[in-house]
Amino acid sequence: MATRKDLANAIRALSMDAVQKANSGHPGAPMGMAEIAEELWNHHLSHNPKNPNWSNRDRFVLSNGHGSMLIYSLLHLTGYALPMDEIKTFRQLHSKCAGHPEYGYAPGVETTTGPLGQGIANGVGFAMAEKLMAHQFNKPGHEIVDHSTYVFLGDGCMMEGVSHEACALAGTWGLGKLTAFWDDNGISIDGHIEGWYTDDTAKRFESYGWHVQSVDGHDVAAIGAAIAAAKKVTDKPSLICCKTVIGMGSPNKSGSHDCHGSALGLEEVAATRANIGWNHEPFVIPADVYAGWDATAKGAAAESSWNDKFAAYAKAFPAEAAEYTRRMAGDLPANWKSATDAIIAATNEKAEGVATRKASQNVIGALAPLLPEFLGGSADLTGSNLTSTGSFVHVDAKKPGNYISYGVREFGMFAIMNGMALHGGLIPFGGTFHMFSDYAKSALRMAALMKQRTIAVLTHDSIGQGEDGPTHQPIENTAGLRLIPNMDVWRPGNSTETAVAWVAAVERKTGPSSLVLSRQNVPGMKHDAAQFDLMRKGGYVLSDVAGAQVIIIANGSELELAVKAAAELNAAGTKVRVVSMPSTNVFDRQDKAYKDSVLTPGVVRVAVEAGVTDFWRKYVGLEGAVVGIDTFGESAPGGVLLKHFGFTVENVVATVKSVL
């Protein structure tokens, strides 16, 4: 029978062998955290390798994702569908064992990690989602939502600012089912960290309101006792500071940055084998070691027990059980289509002349009763983003609800939202000023990479924001978000387009959406009902004339300029089509025939948007023109600025004439 030392050494062997074969990777962290991983996965983690999507499984996050061979080793050894052939192709094209853990590649990987600090933020999101779902579904004697979140993180995660944002909020929320393990090995890529990281980490987390313990990270008994103690503290998240030796087992490279980010080398791999007593060829795991790791029977029993609980719950609370099943599947309510069609039609009929941020609030208020999974929030700008309505109840550590005040933590908010979306059962949206999407860009990118349904509400979208000045006036931000693959950016021009954008964002199960909204009022506009479906294509013909000589493309608050300029030009004999393009990303996915019907080939084009001009060259070409802004803004009332920078009917008319 394999000893626990053998089980831990299997992680070390697989990690150093895979990194060596690829001649690329990070063997040090997996080798140093082997005992922590063995204790957690074999004695505490509730999971089923044969069903990685079991809804009540514990969630495990490797925030120090560079040590990816740790999680791949664990998944392979415990019985997930990750065969040795995949381990052997670590870091190679199309391998499930990518360089950093990628959600959707290897079964059992809960989130994509690698950008340090975001994994622990995702973990906070998982734990917050568990708490919220438990509030909504659990009944006395029927706790169907009852699982823990465990996160491994390293020194780099601790240094990244997003960990401060997320972990502080976790303490405020009292997330008792969140346990983090800090791999305190004192090494980062540049070497020993005492020259650049001297925080008292334990005190830092205690000040957040965490339960903190310190242990020898190679003492499985001490680790097990610390986990048991953490489980007993139900009103605080727990941090277990694990003092480890990076590259543990390597006789010449352990304890140094030499084993952090590169292969050990063939001679050192051989020496490590001898040093740890691992007398097996590369990628060979003895049968007794596999048996010691196999979690399939235990996992099947755990899920079966939960299935019995859920069956009893479904018998006692059939409506709630059906709702839980629907939400965890990510499906929308049965009446979604008819209800949202009615919301769009009513919004169009009213045709209010309001800021699109206000139109957004109206839509949120209409959607919330349809969507119990709707989870709103803002980074301390609720009254400006208008992300809350009477349908929302603010959540805190003790009061359940569906609206979160994240504090001034834009990056943390969106990274936490990613964890919530990955958990399932919730559709999170969060608001901030569009300018500060820059702070959150990496988390928004990760949502797109992982194909998660999160919604960013980004208000005060241009120089029209006004008096706060250039620090708060987005110029390049909208174009930058549009360049993120799989991100749908919507910049609606009126209330109806805002309603359509919201419905499309909620319906989109394959990626995030960003709603870019105005501070200032825009005119009300009533559309033909036939245009509703065209809006959902991202771009459509708003108004047309036979034999159009020029096409004006616009969106957002500048749509009004396009409409007025076209009217003036048409009256003077220049034939102008107006195209509203609230989402270039969605428009670009349409077939060629539709795109050509909107932007007729050979017809000169002028784009109008209060943002950088280069982005629009893909639509107008070199022969067309762009009314935009390629400088920073100024501090003055929004209307004054728009006129100062040329966002006037007169300038649009002159620009159109210049290209004819």
PDB file of N, CA, C and O in Angstrom, residues 87-131:
ATOM      1  N   ILE A  87      -1.194  14.505 -20.039  1.00  0.00           N
ATOM      2  CA  ILE A  87      -0.106  14.990 -19.186  1.00  0.00           C
ATOM      3  C   ILE A  87       1.190  15.076 -19.996  1.00  0.00           C
ATOM      4  O   ILE A  87       1.963  16.033 -19.872  1.00  0.00           O
ATOM      5  N   LYS A  88       1.395  14.101 -20.846  1.00  0.00           N
ATOM      6  CA  LYS A  88       2.620  14.062 -21.648  1.00  0.00           C
ATOM      7  C   LYS A  88       2.663  15.185 -22.690  1.00  0.00           C
ATOM      8  O   LYS A  88       3.746  15.510 -23.191  1.00  0.00           O
ATOM      9  N   THR A  89       1.505  15.724 -23.029  1.00  0.00           N
ATOM     10  CA  THR A  89       1.482  16.811 -24.018  1.00  0.00           C
ATOM     11  C   THR A  89       1.325  18.176 -23.343  1.00  0.00           C
ATOM     12  O   THR A  89       0.885  19.145 -23.976  1.00  0.00           O
ATOM     13  N   PHE A  90       1.671  18.267 -22.084  1.00  0.00           N
ATOM     14  CA  PHE A  90       1.624  19.521 -21.333  1.00  0.00           C
ATOM     15  C   PHE A  90       2.245  20.665 -22.126  1.00  0.00           C
ATOM     16  O   PHE A  90       3.323  20.542 -22.685  1.00  0.00           O
ATOM     17  N   ARG A  91       1.494  21.764 -22.234  1.00  0.00           N
ATOM     18  CA  ARG A  91       1.930  22.991 -22.908  1.00  0.00           C
ATOM     19  C   ARG A  91       2.102  22.847 -24.422  1.00  0.00           C
ATOM     20  O   ARG A  91       2.732  23.693 -25.052  1.00  0.00           O
ATOM     21  N   GLN A  92       1.513  21.798 -24.998  1.00  0.00           N
ATOM     22  CA  GLN A  92       1.594  21.625 -26.445  1.00  0.00           C
ATOM     23  C   GLN A  92       0.256  21.983 -27.081  1.00  0.00           C
ATOM     24  O   GLN A  92      -0.783  22.043 -26.414  1.00  0.00           O
ATOM     25  N   LEU A  93       0.265  22.220 -28.388  1.00  0.00           N
ATOM     26  CA  LEU A  93      -0.914  22.676 -29.108  1.00  0.00           C
ATOM     27  C   LEU A  93      -2.091  21.729 -28.908  1.00  0.00           C
ATOM     28  O   LEU A  93      -1.958  20.516 -29.104  1.00  0.00           O
ATOM     29  N   HIS A  94      -3.223  22.275 -28.499  1.00  0.00           N
ATOM     30  CA  HIS A  94      -4.490  21.567 -28.310  1.00  0.00           C
ATOM     31  C   HIS A  94      -4.488  20.592 -27.134  1.00  0.00           C
ATOM     32  O   HIS A  94      -5.433  19.814 -26.981  1.00  0.00           O
ATOM     33  N   SER A  95      -3.468  20.626 -26.305  1.00  0.00           N
ATOM     34  CA  SER A  95      -3.489  19.777 -25.111  1.00  0.00           C
ATOM     35  C   SER A  95      -4.503  20.318 -24.117  1.00  0.00           C
ATOM     36  O   SER A  95      -4.683  21.536 -23.983  1.00  0.00           O
ATOM     37  N   LYS A  96      -5.163  19.408 -23.410  1.00  0.00           N
ATOM     38  CA  LYS A  96      -6.032  19.830 -22.314  1.00  0.00           C
ATOM     39  C   LYS A  96      -5.215  20.412 -21.166  1.00  0.00           C
ATOM     40  O   LYS A  96      -5.753  21.113 -20.313  1.00  0.00           O
ATOM     41  N   CYS A  97      -3.936  20.085 -21.148  1.00  0.00           N
ATOM     42  CA  CYS A  97      -3.037  20.588 -20.101  1.00  0.00           C
ATOM     43  C   CYS A  97      -2.295  21.813 -20.636  1.00  0.00           C
ATOM     44  O   CYS A  97      -1.104  21.755 -20.968  1.00  0.00           O
ATOM     45  N   ALA A  98      -3.020  22.915 -20.722  1.00  0.00           N
ATOM     46  CA  ALA A  98      -2.429  24.156 -21.218  1.00  0.00           C
ATOM     47  C   ALA A  98      -1.405  24.690 -20.226  1.00  0.00           C
ATOM     48  O   ALA A  98      -1.309  24.230 -19.085  1.00  0.00           O
ATOM     49  N   GLY A  99      -0.654  25.687 -20.655  1.00  0.00           N
ATOM     50  CA  GLY A  99       0.409  26.228 -19.807  1.00  0.00           C
ATOM     51  C   GLY A  99      -0.093  26.736 -18.476  1.00  0.00           C
ATOM     52  O   GLY A  99       0.559  26.596 -17.443  1.00  0.00           O
ATOM     53  N   HIS A 100      -1.254  27.371 -18.477  1.00  0.00           N
ATOM     54  CA  HIS A 100      -1.960  27.746 -17.260  1.00  0.00           C
ATOM     55  C   HIS A 100      -3.331  27.087 -17.312  1.00  0.00           C
ATOM     56  O   HIS A 100      -3.856  26.829 -18.395  1.00  0.00           O
ATOM     57  N   PRO A 101      -3.931  26.796 -16.180  1.00  0.00           N
ATOM     58  CA  PRO A 101      -5.235  26.105 -16.203  1.00  0.00           C
ATOM     59  C   PRO A 101      -6.266  26.920 -16.972  1.00  0.00           C
ATOM     60  O   PRO A 101      -6.474  28.103 -16.700  1.00  0.00           O
ATOM     61  N   GLU A 102      -6.897  26.281 -17.945  1.00  0.00           N
ATOM     62  CA  GLU A 102      -7.872  26.962 -18.799  1.00  0.00           C
ATOM     63  C   GLU A 102      -9.253  26.345 -18.585  1.00  0.00           C
ATOM     64  O   GLU A 102      -9.443  25.140 -18.776  1.00  0.00           O
ATOM     65  N   TYR A 103     -10.207  27.164 -18.214  1.00  0.00           N
ATOM     66  CA  TYR A 103     -11.577  26.690 -18.051  1.00  0.00           C
ATOM     67  C   TYR A 103     -12.099  26.157 -19.386  1.00  0.00           C
ATOM     68  O   TYR A 103     -11.954  26.796 -20.427  1.00  0.00           O
ATOM     69  N   GLY A 104     -12.696  24.968 -19.351  1.00  0.00           N
ATOM     70  CA  GLY A 104     -13.243  24.378 -20.560  1.00  0.00           C
ATOM     71  C   GLY A 104     -12.294  23.443 -21.284  1.00  0.00           C
ATOM     72  O   GLY A 104     -12.681  22.814 -22.268  1.00  0.00           O
ATOM     73  N   TYR A 105     -11.048  23.345 -20.819  1.00  0.00           N
ATOM     74  CA  TYR A 105     -10.081  22.427 -21.432  1.00  0.00           C
ATOM     75  C   TYR A 105     -10.047  21.117 -20.637  1.00  0.00           C
ATOM     76  O   TYR A 105     -10.560  20.108 -21.092  1.00  0.00           O
ATOM     77  N   ALA A 106      -9.430  21.132 -19.485  1.00  0.00           N
ATOM     78  CA  ALA A 106      -9.351  19.932 -18.657  1.00  0.00           C
ATOM     79  C   ALA A 106     -10.568  19.861 -17.738  1.00  0.00           C
ATOM     80  O   ALA A 106     -10.909  20.853 -17.086  1.00  0.00           O
ATOM     81  N   PRO A 107     -11.250  18.716 -17.669  1.00  0.00           N
ATOM     82  CA  PRO A 107     -12.388  18.601 -16.748  1.00  0.00           C
ATOM     83  C   PRO A 107     -11.918  18.780 -15.311  1.00  0.00           C
ATOM     84  O   PRO A 107     -10.878  18.261 -14.914  1.00  0.00           O
ATOM     85  N   GLY A 108     -12.676  19.536 -14.538  1.00  0.00           N
ATOM     86  CA  GLY A 108     -12.304  19.776 -13.152  1.00  0.00           C
ATOM     87  C   GLY A 108     -11.606  21.099 -12.919  1.00  0.00           C
ATOM     88  O   GLY A 108     -11.423  21.505 -11.766  1.00  0.00           O
ATOM     89  N   VAL A 109     -11.192  21.778 -13.979  1.00  0.00           N
ATOM     90  CA  VAL A 109     -10.617  23.120 -13.834  1.00  0.00           C
ATOM     91  C   VAL A 109     -11.777  24.101 -13.738  1.00  0.00           C
ATOM     92  O   VAL A 109     -12.543  24.266 -14.687  1.00  0.00           O
ATOM     93  N   GLU A 110     -11.923  24.744 -12.584  1.00  0.00           N
ATOM     94  CA  GLU A 110     -13.088  25.577 -12.314  1.00  0.00           C
ATOM     95  C   GLU A 110     -12.994  26.977 -12.915  1.00  0.00           C
ATOM     96  O   GLU A 110     -14.013  27.635 -13.139  1.00  0.00           O
ATOM     97  N   THR A 111     -11.768  27.452 -13.139  1.00  0.00           N
ATOM     98  CA  THR A 111     -11.592  28.797 -13.662  1.00  0.00           C
ATOM     99  C   THR A 111     -10.217  28.916 -14.293  1.00  0.00           C
ATOM    100  O   THR A 111      -9.284  28.198 -13.897  1.00  0.00           O
ATOM    101  N   THR A 112     -10.094  29.785 -15.270  1.00  0.00           N
ATOM    102  CA  THR A 112      -8.798  30.055 -15.872  1.00  0.00           C
ATOM    103  C   THR A 112      -7.984  30.931 -14.926  1.00  0.00           C
ATOM    104  O   THR A 112      -8.459  31.977 -14.479  1.00  0.00           O
ATOM    105  N   THR A 113      -6.781  30.491 -14.622  1.00  0.00           N
ATOM    106  CA  THR A 113      -5.914  31.267 -13.735  1.00  0.00           C
ATOM    107  C   THR A 113      -4.544  31.426 -14.379  1.00  0.00           C
ATOM    108  O   THR A 113      -4.172  30.698 -15.273  1.00  0.00           O
ATOM    109  N   GLY A 114      -3.825  32.393 -13.887  1.00  0.00           N
ATOM    110  CA  GLY A 114      -2.517  32.730 -14.445  1.00  0.00           C
ATOM    111  C   GLY A 114      -2.216  34.183 -14.179  1.00  0.00           C
ATOM    112  O   GLY A 114      -1.180  34.506 -13.599  1.00  0.00           O
ATOM    113  N   PRO A 115      -3.120  35.108 -14.575  1.00  0.00           N
ATOM    114  CA  PRO A 115      -2.951  36.493 -14.132  1.00  0.00           C
ATOM    115  C   PRO A 115      -3.116  36.533 -12.606  1.00  0.00           C
ATOM    116  O   PRO A 115      -4.220  36.360 -12.093  1.00  0.00           O
ATOM    117  N   LEU A 116      -2.032  36.718 -11.899  1.00  0.00           N
ATOM    118  CA  LEU A 116      -2.027  36.456 -10.462  1.00  0.00           C
ATOM    119  C   LEU A 116      -2.996  37.358  -9.705  1.00  0.00           C
ATOM    120  O   LEU A 116      -3.212  38.508 -10.053  1.00  0.00           O
ATOM    121  N   GLY A 117      -3.574  36.801  -8.670  1.00  0.00           N
ATOM    122  CA  GLY A 117      -4.532  37.503  -7.841  1.00  0.00           C
ATOM    123  C   GLY A 117      -5.969  37.303  -8.270  1.00  0.00           C
ATOM    124  O   GLY A 117      -6.884  37.374  -7.452  1.00  0.00           O
ATOM    125  N   GLN A 118      -6.189  37.036  -9.551  1.00  0.00           N
ATOM    126  CA  GLN A 118      -7.572  36.883 -10.001  1.00  0.00           C
ATOM    127  C   GLN A 118      -8.182  35.561  -9.569  1.00  0.00           C
ATOM    128  O   GLN A 118      -9.401  35.464  -9.396  1.00  0.00           O
ATOM    129  N   GLY A 119      -7.367  34.543  -9.378  1.00  0.00           N
ATOM    130  CA  GLY A 119      -7.905  33.267  -8.916  1.00  0.00           C
ATOM    131  C   GLY A 119      -8.525  33.375  -7.536  1.00  0.00           C
ATOM    132  O   GLY A 119      -9.622  32.870  -7.289  1.00  0.00           O
ATOM    133  N   ILE A 120      -7.829  34.048  -6.618  1.00  0.00           N
ATOM    134  CA  ILE A 120      -8.401  34.214  -5.279  1.00  0.00           C
ATOM    135  C   ILE A 120      -9.649  35.086  -5.362  1.00  0.00           C
ATOM    136  O   ILE A 120     -10.636  34.852  -4.648  1.00  0.00           O
ATOM    137  N   ALA A 121      -9.663  36.084  -6.254  1.00  0.00           N
ATOM    138  CA  ALA A 121     -10.867  36.904  -6.434  1.00  0.00           C
ATOM    139  C   ALA A 121     -12.012  36.058  -6.981  1.00  0.00           C
ATOM    140  O   ALA A 121     -13.162  36.194  -6.548  1.00  0.00           O
ATOM    141  N   ASN A 122     -11.718  35.178  -7.935  1.00  0.00           N
ATOM    142  CA  ASN A 122     -12.733  34.236  -8.418  1.00  0.00           C
ATOM    143  C   ASN A 122     -13.246  33.371  -7.275  1.00  0.00           C
ATOM    144  O   ASN A 122     -14.449  33.105  -7.162  1.00  0.00           O
ATOM    145  N   GLY A 123     -12.319  32.930  -6.420  1.00  0.00           N
ATOM    146  CA  GLY A 123     -12.702  32.113  -5.273  1.00  0.00           C
ATOM    147  C   GLY A 123     -13.661  32.843  -4.352  1.00  0.00           C
ATOM    148  O   GLY A 123     -14.619  32.253  -3.828  1.00  0.00           O
ATOM    149  N   VAL A 124     -13.413  34.128  -4.145  1.00  0.00           N
ATOM    150  CA  VAL A 124     -14.348  34.937  -3.355  1.00  0.00           C
ATOM    151  C   VAL A 124     -15.716  34.945  -4.038  1.00  0.00           C
ATOM    152  O   VAL A 124     -16.762  34.820  -3.391  1.00  0.00           O
ATOM    153  N   GLY A 125     -15.717  35.048  -5.369  1.00  0.00           N
ATOM    154  CA  GLY A 125     -16.979  35.004  -6.108  1.00  0.00           C
ATOM    155  C   GLY A 125     -17.697  33.683  -5.957  1.00  0.00           C
ATOM    156  O   GLY A 125     -18.927  33.640  -5.789  1.00  0.00           O
ATOM    157  N   PHE A 126     -16.956  32.574  -6.021  1.00  0.00           N
ATOM    158  CA  PHE A 126     -17.565  31.261  -5.788  1.00  0.00           C
ATOM    159  C   PHE A 126     -18.232  31.207  -4.421  1.00  0.00           C
ATOM    160  O   PHE A 126     -19.368  30.745  -4.280  1.00  0.00           O
ATOM    161  N   ALA A 127     -17.508  31.652  -3.399  1.00  0.00           N
ATOM    162  CA  ALA A 127     -18.024  31.566  -2.032  1.00  0.00           C
ATOM    163  C   ALA A 127     -19.212  32.504  -1.829  1.00  0.00           C
ATOM    164  O   ALA A 127     -20.168  32.164  -1.122  1.00  0.00           O
ATOM    165  N   MET A 128     -19.165  33.697  -2.436  1.00  0.00           N
ATOM    166  CA  MET A 128     -20.308  34.605  -2.351  1.00  0.00           C
ATOM    167  C   MET A 128     -21.524  34.010  -3.045  1.00  0.00           C
ATOM    168  O   MET A 128     -22.657  34.102  -2.542  1.00  0.00           O
ATOM    169  N   ALA A 129     -21.302  33.373  -4.190  1.00  0.00           N
ATOM    170  CA  ALA A 129     -22.408  32.743  -4.910  1.00  0.00           C
ATOM    171  C   ALA A 129     -23.021  31.623  -4.080  1.00  0.00           C
ATOM    172  O   ALA A 129     -24.255  31.477  -4.016  1.00  0.00           O
ATOM    173  N   GLU A 130     -22.173  30.822  -3.447  1.00  0.00           N
ATOM    174  CA  GLU A 130     -22.684  29.736  -2.590  1.00  0.00           C
ATOM    175  C   GLU A 130     -23.556  30.298  -1.483  1.00  0.00           C
ATOM    176  O   GLU A 130     -24.644  29.779  -1.188  1.00  0.00           O
ATOM    177  N   LYS A 131     -23.100  31.368  -0.860  1.00  0.00           N
ATOM    178  CA  LYS A 131     -23.861  31.971   0.238  1.00  0.00           C
ATOM    179  C   LYS A 131     -25.194  32.526  -0.253  1.00  0.00           C
ATOM    180  O   LYS A 131     -26.243  32.329   0.385  1.00  0.00           O
TER     181      LYS A 131
END
